[in-house]
PDB file of C-alpha atoms in Angstrom:
ATOM      1  CA  MET M 136      30.676  -4.486 -48.983  1.00 39.00           C
ATOM      2  CA  SER M 137      27.596  -2.767 -47.599  1.00 53.00           C
ATOM      3  CA  LYS M 138      26.454  -3.374 -44.052  1.00 92.00           C
ATOM      4  CA  PHE M 139      22.810  -3.264 -43.046  1.00 96.00           C
ATOM      5  CA  SER M 140      21.264  -2.741 -39.626  1.00 97.00           C
ATOM      6  CA  ILE M 141      17.946  -2.865 -37.790  1.00 97.00           C
ATOM      7  CA  VAL M 142      17.727  -0.657 -34.687  1.00 98.00           C
ATOM      8  CA  CYS M 143      15.355  -1.367 -31.786  1.00 98.00           C
ATOM      9  CA  VAL M 144      14.505   1.358 -29.256  1.00 98.00           C
ATOM     10  CA  ASP M 145      12.721   0.589 -25.989  1.00 97.00           C
ATOM     11  CA  ASP M 146      13.299   1.547 -22.357  1.00 96.00           C
ATOM     12  CA  GLU M 147      12.665  -2.033 -21.213  1.00 96.00           C
ATOM     13  CA  LYS M 148      15.760  -4.225 -21.524  1.00 96.00           C
ATOM     14  CA  ILE M 149      13.667  -7.407 -21.601  1.00 96.00           C
ATOM     15  CA  ILE M 150      11.799  -6.121 -24.681  1.00 95.00           C
ATOM     16  CA  LEU M 151      15.076  -5.245 -26.421  1.00 97.00           C
ATOM     17  CA  ASP M 152      16.540  -8.660 -25.638  1.00 96.00           C
ATOM     18  CA  SER M 153      13.395 -10.366 -26.910  1.00 95.00           C
ATOM     19  CA  LEU M 154      13.358  -8.338 -30.132  1.00 96.00           C
ATOM     20  CA  LYS M 155      17.032  -8.994 -30.798  1.00 96.00           C
ATOM     21  CA  THR M 156      16.587 -12.731 -30.211  1.00 96.00           C
ATOM     22  CA  GLN M 157      13.528 -12.895 -32.470  1.00 96.00           C
ATOM     23  CA  LEU M 158      15.196 -10.860 -35.219  1.00 96.00           C
ATOM     24  CA  ARG M 159      18.285 -13.052 -35.166  1.00 96.00           C
ATOM     25  CA  SER M 160      16.058 -16.152 -35.272  1.00 96.00           C
ATOM     26  CA  ILE M 161      14.128 -14.810 -38.279  1.00 94.00           C
ATOM     27  CA  PHE M 162      16.894 -13.173 -40.318  1.00 94.00           C
ATOM     28  CA  GLY M 163      20.092 -14.811 -39.044  1.00 95.00           C
ATOM     29  CA  ASN M 164      23.201 -12.818 -39.878  1.00 94.00           C
ATOM     30  CA  ALA M 165      21.651 -10.878 -42.775  1.00 94.00           C
ATOM     31  CA  TYR M 166      21.643  -7.715 -40.639  1.00 96.00           C
ATOM     32  CA  SER M 167      23.239  -6.342 -37.518  1.00 96.00           C
ATOM     33  CA  TYR M 168      20.741  -5.799 -34.699  1.00 97.00           C
ATOM     34  CA  GLU M 169      21.405  -2.728 -32.573  1.00 97.00           C
ATOM     35  CA  ILE M 170      19.570  -1.599 -29.450  1.00 98.00           C
ATOM     36  CA  ALA M 171      19.038   1.686 -27.641  1.00 98.00           C
ATOM     37  CA  GLU M 172      17.191   2.309 -24.385  1.00 98.00           C
ATOM     38  CA  ASP M 173      15.933   5.804 -25.227  1.00 98.00           C
ATOM     39  CA  ALA M 174      15.582   8.228 -28.114  1.00 98.00           C
ATOM     40  CA  GLN M 175      18.786  10.151 -27.424  1.00 98.00           C
ATOM     41  CA  GLU M 176      20.838   6.949 -27.328  1.00 98.00           C
ATOM     42  CA  ALA M 177      19.135   5.876 -30.569  1.00 98.00           C
ATOM     43  CA  PHE M 178      20.020   9.144 -32.329  1.00 98.00           C
ATOM     44  CA  GLU M 179      23.660   8.768 -31.273  1.00 98.00           C
ATOM     45  CA  LEU M 180      23.728   5.099 -32.323  1.00 98.00           C
ATOM     46  CA  ILE M 181      22.204   5.831 -35.736  1.00 98.00           C
ATOM     47  CA  GLU M 182      24.738   8.599 -36.382  1.00 98.00           C
ATOM     48  CA  GLU M 183      27.591   6.230 -35.449  1.00 97.00           C
ATOM     49  CA  LEU M 184      26.223   3.577 -37.800  1.00 97.00           C
ATOM     50  CA  VAL M 185      25.888   6.086 -40.636  1.00 96.00           C
ATOM     51  CA  GLN M 186      29.472   7.286 -40.074  1.00 96.00           C
ATOM     52  CA  ASP M 187      30.629   3.654 -40.192  1.00 95.00           C
ATOM     53  CA  LYS M 188      28.899   3.299 -43.578  1.00 95.00           C
ATOM     54  CA  THR M 189      26.226   0.991 -42.164  1.00 97.00           C
ATOM     55  CA  LYS M 190      22.826   1.485 -43.776  1.00 97.00           C
ATOM     56  CA  VAL M 191      20.076   1.602 -41.158  1.00 98.00           C
ATOM     57  CA  LEU M 192      17.163  -0.042 -42.933  1.00 97.00           C
ATOM     58  CA  LEU M 193      14.589  -0.080 -40.170  1.00 97.00           C
ATOM     59  CA  VAL M 194      13.921   1.328 -36.706  1.00 98.00           C
ATOM     60  CA  ILE M 195      11.469  -0.364 -34.361  1.00 98.00           C
ATOM     61  CA  SER M 196      10.541   2.024 -31.556  1.00 98.00           C
ATOM     62  CA  ASP M 197       8.470   1.886 -28.407  1.00 96.00           C
ATOM     63  CA  TYR M 198       5.964   4.688 -27.834  1.00 95.00           C
ATOM     64  CA  ILE M 199       6.267   5.513 -24.141  1.00 93.00           C
ATOM     65  CA  MET M 200       9.889   6.120 -23.176  1.00 95.00           C
ATOM     66  CA  PRO M 201      11.517   8.512 -20.720  1.00 94.00           C
ATOM     67  CA  GLY M 202      12.860  11.751 -22.150  1.00 95.00           C
ATOM     68  CA  MET M 203      11.076  11.599 -25.497  1.00 96.00           C
ATOM     69  CA  TYR M 204       8.018   9.665 -26.613  1.00 95.00           C
ATOM     70  CA  GLY M 205       8.204   7.485 -29.691  1.00 95.00           C
ATOM     71  CA  ASP M 206       6.089   9.808 -31.827  1.00 94.00           C
ATOM     72  CA  GLU M 207       8.472  12.738 -31.381  1.00 96.00           C
ATOM     73  CA  PHE M 208      11.472  10.441 -31.834  1.00 98.00           C
ATOM     74  CA  LEU M 209      10.173   8.952 -35.096  1.00 97.00           C
ATOM     75  CA  ILE M 210       9.161  12.343 -36.493  1.00 97.00           C
ATOM     76  CA  ARG M 211      12.592  13.811 -35.700  1.00 98.00           C
ATOM     77  CA  LEU M 212      14.276  10.704 -37.090  1.00 98.00           C
ATOM     78  CA  HIS M 213      12.266  11.060 -40.300  1.00 98.00           C
ATOM     79  CA  GLU M 214      13.294  14.703 -40.660  1.00 98.00           C
ATOM     80  CA  LYS M 215      16.966  13.704 -40.512  1.00 97.00           C
ATOM     81  CA  HIS M 216      16.810  10.266 -42.173  1.00 98.00           C
ATOM     82  CA  PRO M 217      13.645   9.941 -44.296  1.00 97.00           C
ATOM     83  CA  GLU M 218      15.079   6.832 -45.980  1.00 97.00           C
ATOM     84  CA  ILE M 219      14.891   4.777 -42.752  1.00 97.00           C
ATOM     85  CA  LYS M 220      11.732   2.658 -42.442  1.00 97.00           C
ATOM     86  CA  LYS M 221       9.871   3.015 -39.150  1.00 98.00           C
ATOM     87  CA  ILE M 222       7.716   0.628 -37.097  1.00 97.00           C
ATOM     88  CA  LEU M 223       6.072   1.507 -33.780  1.00 96.00           C
ATOM     89  CA  LEU M 224       5.876  -1.174 -31.096  1.00 93.00           C
ATOM     90  CA  THR M 225       3.402  -0.157 -28.419  1.00 90.00           C
ATOM     91  CA  GLY M 226       0.826  -1.110 -25.894  1.00 85.00           C
ATOM     92  CA  GLN M 227      -0.363   2.431 -25.297  1.00 84.00           C
ATOM     93  CA  ALA M 228      -0.335   4.735 -28.339  1.00 76.00           C
ATOM     94  CA  ASN M 229      -3.699   6.110 -29.331  1.00 86.00           C
ATOM     95  CA  GLU M 230      -4.985   6.269 -32.911  1.00 90.00           C
ATOM     96  CA  LYS M 231      -4.446  10.035 -33.144  1.00 91.00           C
ATOM     97  CA  ALA M 232      -0.744   9.666 -32.306  1.00 89.00           C
ATOM     98  CA  ILE M 233      -0.404   6.762 -34.738  1.00 93.00           C
ATOM     99  CA  ASP M 234      -2.083   8.753 -37.521  1.00 94.00           C
ATOM    100  CA  GLN M 235       0.229  11.686 -36.805  1.00 93.00           C
ATOM    101  CA  MET M 236       3.271   9.390 -37.088  1.00 95.00           C
ATOM    102  CA  ARG M 237       1.968   7.931 -40.348  1.00 96.00           C
ATOM    103  CA  GLU M 238       1.631  11.433 -41.746  1.00 96.00           C
ATOM    104  CA  GLN M 239       4.736  13.126 -40.323  1.00 97.00           C
ATOM    105  CA  ALA M 240       7.171  10.208 -40.016  1.00 97.00           C
ATOM    106  CA  GLU M 241       5.915   7.875 -42.760  1.00 96.00           C
ATOM    107  CA  LEU M 242       5.285   5.221 -40.114  1.00 97.00           C
ATOM    108  CA  LEU M 243       4.892   1.878 -41.881  1.00 96.00           C
ATOM    109  CA  PHE M 244       3.221  -0.193 -39.189  1.00 95.00           C
ATOM    110  CA  CYS M 245       2.116  -0.205 -35.596  1.00 95.00           C
ATOM    111  CA  ILE M 246       2.600  -3.487 -33.755  1.00 94.00           C
ATOM    112  CA  ARG M 247       0.685  -3.816 -30.506  1.00 92.00           C
ATOM    113  CA  LYS M 248       2.284  -5.328 -27.417  1.00 90.00           C
ATOM    114  CA  PRO M 249       2.241  -8.192 -26.778  1.00 92.00           C
ATOM    115  CA  TRP M 250       3.163  -9.172 -30.317  1.00 93.00           C
ATOM    116  CA  THR M 251       3.586 -12.573 -31.915  1.00 93.00           C
ATOM    117  CA  ALA M 252       6.747 -13.706 -33.695  1.00 91.00           C
ATOM    118  CA  ARG M 253       4.693 -14.225 -36.872  1.00 94.00           C
ATOM    119  CA  GLU M 254       3.277 -10.685 -36.708  1.00 95.00           C
ATOM    120  CA  LEU M 255       6.734  -9.200 -36.098  1.00 94.00           C
ATOM    121  CA  GLU M 256       8.260 -11.140 -38.986  1.00 95.00           C
ATOM    122  CA  SER M 257       5.426 -10.241 -41.355  1.00 95.00           C
ATOM    123  CA  MET M 258       5.597  -6.504 -40.631  1.00 94.00           C
ATOM    124  CA  ILE M 259       9.387  -6.364 -40.857  1.00 94.00           C
ATOM    125  CA  ARG M 260       9.486  -8.334 -44.121  1.00 94.00           C
ATOM    126  CA  LYS M 261       6.839  -6.013 -45.603  1.00 93.00           C
ATOM    127  CA  GLY M 262       8.833  -2.996 -44.424  1.00 90.00           C
ATOM    128  CA  LEU M 263      12.096  -4.292 -45.845  1.00 89.00           C
ATOM    129  CA  ASP M 264      10.408  -5.296 -49.112  1.00 87.00           C
ATOM    130  CA  ALA M 265       9.280  -1.672 -49.460  1.00 70.00           C
ATOM    131  CA  GLU M 266      13.009  -0.812 -49.661  1.00 59.00           C
TER     132      GLU M 266
END
C-alpha cells in the first residue's frame, strides 16, 4: 500500500503546529503530515520519506528561514524531486522572487500570511488535483 505525505517547512513552531492542525482537520488521515524547521531538516526528512517508500505529494514552505531562504530551498528541491508540488507560504516574498520560483521550481501557489483555512484548503486541493 502506498503512503502519501505533505511536508511543511517553517522556522516558527507555532506556524507548523497550525498548519498541521488545519491539514488534519481538512484531510483527516488521508496523508501523513510532516514538519521541518529549516531547509536542511526538510531535505533530510524528504529523503527519509522517499527511502521509506512514502510519496511526498506536496511541500509547503516559508520564504524567510535561517540558513536558506524558501526560494533557494524550493529550487533545489525541484532539481532533485521535480514531481513534488510546491506552495510558498509567506508574508515577505517579493514578486520577483515569486516569479523566479514559478519559473525555476514550478511553484504552484503563493499563500500570503496570515492565511485563511479556506484559502489553504483551496490551494492544496488544486495542487493535489494537479497530481
